[in-house]
Amino acid sequence: MADVLLPPGRTSCNNNMPSAHYEPRFMGVANGSLKTGEGPYSVWDDRHAQQRRHVESTAAGVKSAVVEEGELVVGGEGCPVPPSEHEPALVIFDKDGTLMCFHSMWGPWCEEIGQRVVAVTGRPELLGCVYRALGYDGERRLVQLGSIAEKTMEQVQLMLREALQREHGLEDAEVERVVRVAWRDDCSGGSMRPLGDLVAIFRRLKERGFKIAICTSDSRAGTEEFIDAQGLAPLLDSVVCGDDAGIVPKPSPSLALDMCRRLGVDPSRAAIVGDTPTDVGMGRAARLGLTLGVLCGVGVESDLLAADVIVPDVETAAEVALAAFSPRGGGCLPPVRLTPSGVARLLSGAHDNLGGGRPSS
């Protein structure tokens, strides 16, 4: 029996995950391995349905794949990925839920906004309405997809106003007064907990010639506070925030395409890393070379299936980008999970760089 290839266990800030460690859905016996040339890829059997996945590989990477159901796991130690001849490359990171723990920061913020609305109005029954508008589960103390997890502050304010009017019949003037007095963009009780050694991760990318950007729906003030606290400013080439003038929010492709244009990077040489469908949607709409979903934030696997690859955290995402786009010296593709969407793109020839080859022209 061949060795089973598993990614290293990693703890996660994502309270939606069923366990503290990431495990690929399909793992088991690699006894059907087919390796042509120098290719490192294997056949995996579903441990439940025993469905065979066939991967033919070459020295340049994945040549073809037949996936009967589900997802495909590729990569691992000793997996050479040829260096790309094209420079530069760009990795665009979401912030909350990708670089910073979403729940430790925005859970207390949601509770604070709710308490302030109750204090301003003297109506405790409004608390549930506020939480629903913000996308917060007060019982589980978890932020959910939608609203604050995916929208700009301006959009979230609008959702709160509409909810107060719709659910409790507040007049326009009263709603404006309540939101104006109760609202704040920052949170005195929140904790900016980084999801990994971000300086080390970013330095590794910079050492390999990558450009790095942050694209977030959060405010400029809150984003810069996080960047300064983590010492990331010298490593960043671009930062776009939700309250910047003239932006069209995610999942519009405009933010990603504007970043690529300003930094002189072809979109096929750019990757997006994020934890929500809006992050993934922006990457797909912009036709970026690589779209990575991370499980360290608000989104779960089923939310991120439009991504090409699903990984446990930002460190693994960076390694995938290095392997796919490294401008010199190549890299080693870590164990990752290709979604059905990612496999389809490989088979179509539109995403050869995911397997280590050149981007399609």
Short mmCIF file of N, CA and C in Angstrom, two decimals, residues 106-107 109-114 126-138 142-153 155-164:
data_model
loop_
_atom_site.label_atom_id
_atom_site.label_comp_id
_atom_site.label_asym_id
_atom_site.label_seq_id
_atom_site.Cartn_x
_atom_site.Cartn_y
_atom_site.Cartn_z
N TRP A 106 -14.79 40.82 14.81
CA TRP A 106 -16.09 41.34 14.42
C TRP A 106 -17.24 40.80 15.25
N GLY A 107 -17.03 39.71 15.98
CA GLY A 107 -18.06 39.26 16.93
C GLY A 107 -18.31 40.31 18.00
N TRP A 109 -17.61 43.41 17.84
CA TRP A 109 -18.11 44.61 17.17
C TRP A 109 -19.62 44.52 16.98
N CYS A 110 -20.11 43.37 16.50
CA CYS A 110 -21.56 43.20 16.32
C CYS A 110 -22.30 43.37 17.64
N GLU A 111 -21.75 42.81 18.70
CA GLU A 111 -22.39 42.92 20.01
C GLU A 111 -22.39 44.37 20.49
N GLU A 112 -21.31 45.09 20.21
CA GLU A 112 -21.24 46.49 20.62
C GLU A 112 -22.25 47.34 19.88
N ILE A 113 -22.37 47.13 18.57
CA ILE A 113 -23.36 47.89 17.79
C ILE A 113 -24.77 47.58 18.30
N GLY A 114 -25.05 46.32 18.58
CA GLY A 114 -26.37 45.95 19.10
C GLY A 114 -26.67 46.62 20.42
N LEU A 126 -34.93 45.28 19.89
CA LEU A 126 -34.26 45.56 18.61
C LEU A 126 -32.97 44.77 18.44
N LEU A 127 -32.48 44.16 19.52
CA LEU A 127 -31.17 43.49 19.46
C LEU A 127 -31.14 42.39 18.41
N GLY A 128 -32.18 41.56 18.37
CA GLY A 128 -32.21 40.49 17.38
C GLY A 128 -32.22 41.01 15.97
N CYS A 129 -32.94 42.09 15.74
CA CYS A 129 -32.98 42.72 14.42
C CYS A 129 -31.59 43.20 14.00
N VAL A 130 -30.89 43.82 14.94
CA VAL A 130 -29.54 44.31 14.64
C VAL A 130 -28.63 43.15 14.28
N TYR A 131 -28.67 42.10 15.07
CA TYR A 131 -27.80 40.94 14.81
C TYR A 131 -28.09 40.33 13.44
N ARG A 132 -29.35 40.21 13.09
CA ARG A 132 -29.69 39.65 11.79
C ARG A 132 -29.17 40.52 10.66
N ALA A 133 -29.30 41.83 10.82
CA ALA A 133 -28.83 42.74 9.78
C ALA A 133 -27.32 42.68 9.63
N LEU A 134 -26.62 42.47 10.73
CA LEU A 134 -25.16 42.42 10.69
C LEU A 134 -24.63 41.04 10.31
N GLY A 135 -25.51 40.04 10.31
CA GLY A 135 -25.06 38.68 10.01
C GLY A 135 -24.35 38.03 11.17
N TYR A 136 -24.91 38.20 12.38
CA TYR A 136 -24.26 37.70 13.59
C TYR A 136 -25.19 36.75 14.33
N ASP A 137 -24.67 35.59 14.70
CA ASP A 137 -25.40 34.61 15.50
C ASP A 137 -25.07 34.88 16.96
N GLY A 138 -25.99 35.55 17.67
CA GLY A 138 -25.72 35.93 19.05
C GLY A 138 -25.63 34.76 20.00
N LEU A 142 -20.99 33.79 16.62
CA LEU A 142 -20.26 33.61 15.38
C LEU A 142 -20.78 34.55 14.32
N VAL A 143 -19.87 35.12 13.54
CA VAL A 143 -20.25 35.89 12.37
C VAL A 143 -20.55 34.92 11.23
N GLN A 144 -21.61 35.20 10.48
CA GLN A 144 -22.02 34.33 9.39
C GLN A 144 -21.78 35.01 8.05
N LEU A 145 -21.86 34.23 6.98
CA LEU A 145 -21.72 34.80 5.65
C LEU A 145 -22.80 35.85 5.39
N GLY A 146 -22.47 36.81 4.54
CA GLY A 146 -23.38 37.90 4.25
C GLY A 146 -23.08 39.09 5.13
N SER A 147 -23.67 40.19 4.84
CA SER A 147 -23.54 41.41 5.62
C SER A 147 -22.08 41.73 5.95
N ILE A 148 -21.74 41.81 7.25
CA ILE A 148 -20.42 42.29 7.64
C ILE A 148 -19.29 41.40 7.11
N ALA A 149 -19.57 40.12 6.86
CA ALA A 149 -18.54 39.21 6.37
C ALA A 149 -18.19 39.46 4.91
N GLU A 150 -19.09 40.11 4.16
CA GLU A 150 -18.86 40.26 2.72
C GLU A 150 -19.10 41.67 2.19
N LYS A 151 -19.72 42.53 2.98
CA LYS A 151 -20.12 43.84 2.48
C LYS A 151 -19.20 44.94 3.01
N THR A 152 -19.26 46.09 2.34
CA THR A 152 -18.57 47.27 2.86
C THR A 152 -19.37 47.84 4.02
N MET A 153 -18.73 48.72 4.79
CA MET A 153 -19.42 49.35 5.92
C MET A 153 -20.65 50.14 5.45
N GLN A 155 -22.52 49.48 2.87
CA GLN A 155 -23.57 48.52 2.55
C GLN A 155 -24.21 47.93 3.81
N VAL A 156 -23.39 47.67 4.83
CA VAL A 156 -23.91 47.10 6.08
C VAL A 156 -24.81 48.12 6.78
N GLN A 157 -24.41 49.39 6.79
CA GLN A 157 -25.27 50.43 7.38
C GLN A 157 -26.63 50.47 6.70
N LEU A 158 -26.63 50.38 5.37
CA LEU A 158 -27.89 50.39 4.63
C LEU A 158 -28.75 49.19 5.01
N MET A 159 -28.13 48.03 5.15
CA MET A 159 -28.88 46.84 5.54
C MET A 159 -29.48 46.99 6.94
N LEU A 160 -28.75 47.64 7.84
CA LEU A 160 -29.27 47.87 9.19
C LEU A 160 -30.44 48.84 9.16
N ARG A 161 -30.33 49.92 8.41
CA ARG A 161 -31.44 50.87 8.30
C ARG A 161 -32.70 50.18 7.77
N GLU A 162 -32.52 49.42 6.70
CA GLU A 162 -33.68 48.75 6.09
C GLU A 162 -34.31 47.75 7.05
N ALA A 163 -33.49 47.04 7.82
CA ALA A 163 -34.03 46.05 8.77
C ALA A 163 -34.82 46.72 9.88
N LEU A 164 -34.33 47.84 10.40
CA LEU A 164 -35.04 48.55 11.47
C LEU A 164 -36.38 49.08 10.98
#
